[in-house]
Steps between C-alpha positions, in 0.01 A plus 500: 500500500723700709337668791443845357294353255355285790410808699341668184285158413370501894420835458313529129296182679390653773392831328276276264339273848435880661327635153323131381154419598533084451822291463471180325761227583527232195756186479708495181479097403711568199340791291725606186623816413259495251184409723674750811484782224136430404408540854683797591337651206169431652535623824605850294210455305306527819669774681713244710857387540654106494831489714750240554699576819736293761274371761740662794481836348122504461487400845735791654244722263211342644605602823271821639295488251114333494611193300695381761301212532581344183836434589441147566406465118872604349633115501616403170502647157225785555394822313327768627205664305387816642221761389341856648173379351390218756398230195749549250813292658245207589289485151791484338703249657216322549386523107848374432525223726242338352603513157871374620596286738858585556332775728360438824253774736696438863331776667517888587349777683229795448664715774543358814288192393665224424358286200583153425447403119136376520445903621697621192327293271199642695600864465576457104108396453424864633473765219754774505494841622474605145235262434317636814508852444361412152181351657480797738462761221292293309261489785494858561497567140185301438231700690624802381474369131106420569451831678606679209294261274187513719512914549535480055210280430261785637632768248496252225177400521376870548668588175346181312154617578590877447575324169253348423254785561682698287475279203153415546411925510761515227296241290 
């Protein structure tokens, strides 16, 4: 890498810490290209992103932003998973790790709070935002579905006997 490209990596990195709203650090114990690709896949799948980077340059990126405090976790081969949905990054690192063990959770941060990988693994087991707003309209969708049924029963059960006197003056 010359330092053009240098300058551009540090730069793309820290536009993604300033627009991300968790940052995932994993250890690479000797995933394939095969297994890397699976994973990256994923992480699209989800609406998140899996990024090797040099450790230095992620650390001049982390610089200003509020993941600064996961600079002590860029030792090693690491990759960074990153997501704008607060679950995605975690779940699926998480989901992975635990089906491969080439892959280990080091830690991350939600913001300014730094997480080490028990929190991660802790933040995965929450649903996603998705998942959330889901519930949410299913809960303000129900009472409205039994209001509607409750004001219908009346005018049903008017027109049944309405009904029925008709066919009993009809007979």
């Amino acid at each position: 890498m010359d330092r053009s490209q240098k300058t551009e990596a540090v730069a793309e990195l820290n536009r993604t810490f300033n627009e991300v709203a968790v940052v995932v650090v994993t250890r690479n114990l000797g995933l394939t290209v095969a297994q890397s690709t699976q994973l990256r896949n994923k992480m699209r799948e989800a609406g998140a992103s899996y990024k090797v980077s040099k450790n230095r340059l992620a650390k001049i990126a982390l610089e200003g932003t509020e993941y600064a405090g996961i600079s002590d976790l860029l030792t090693g081969p690491v990759a960074l998973a990153t997501s704008t949905d607060p679950v995605a990054a975690a779940k699926v690192a998480s989901d992975f790790a635990k089906t491969n063990d080439k892959l280990e959770i080091v830690g991350g941060a939600m913001g300014k709070q730094v997480l080490d990988a028990e929190g991660i693994k802790a933040l995965a087991s929450l649903p996603s935002l998705d998942e959330l707003r889901a519930k949410l309209i299913g809960l303000v969708q129900a009472p409205a579905t039994k209001l509607a049924t409750i004001t219908q029963a009346p005018a049903a059960q008017i027109a049944r006997v309405l009904s029925a006197y008709a066919e009993k003056d009809a007979a």
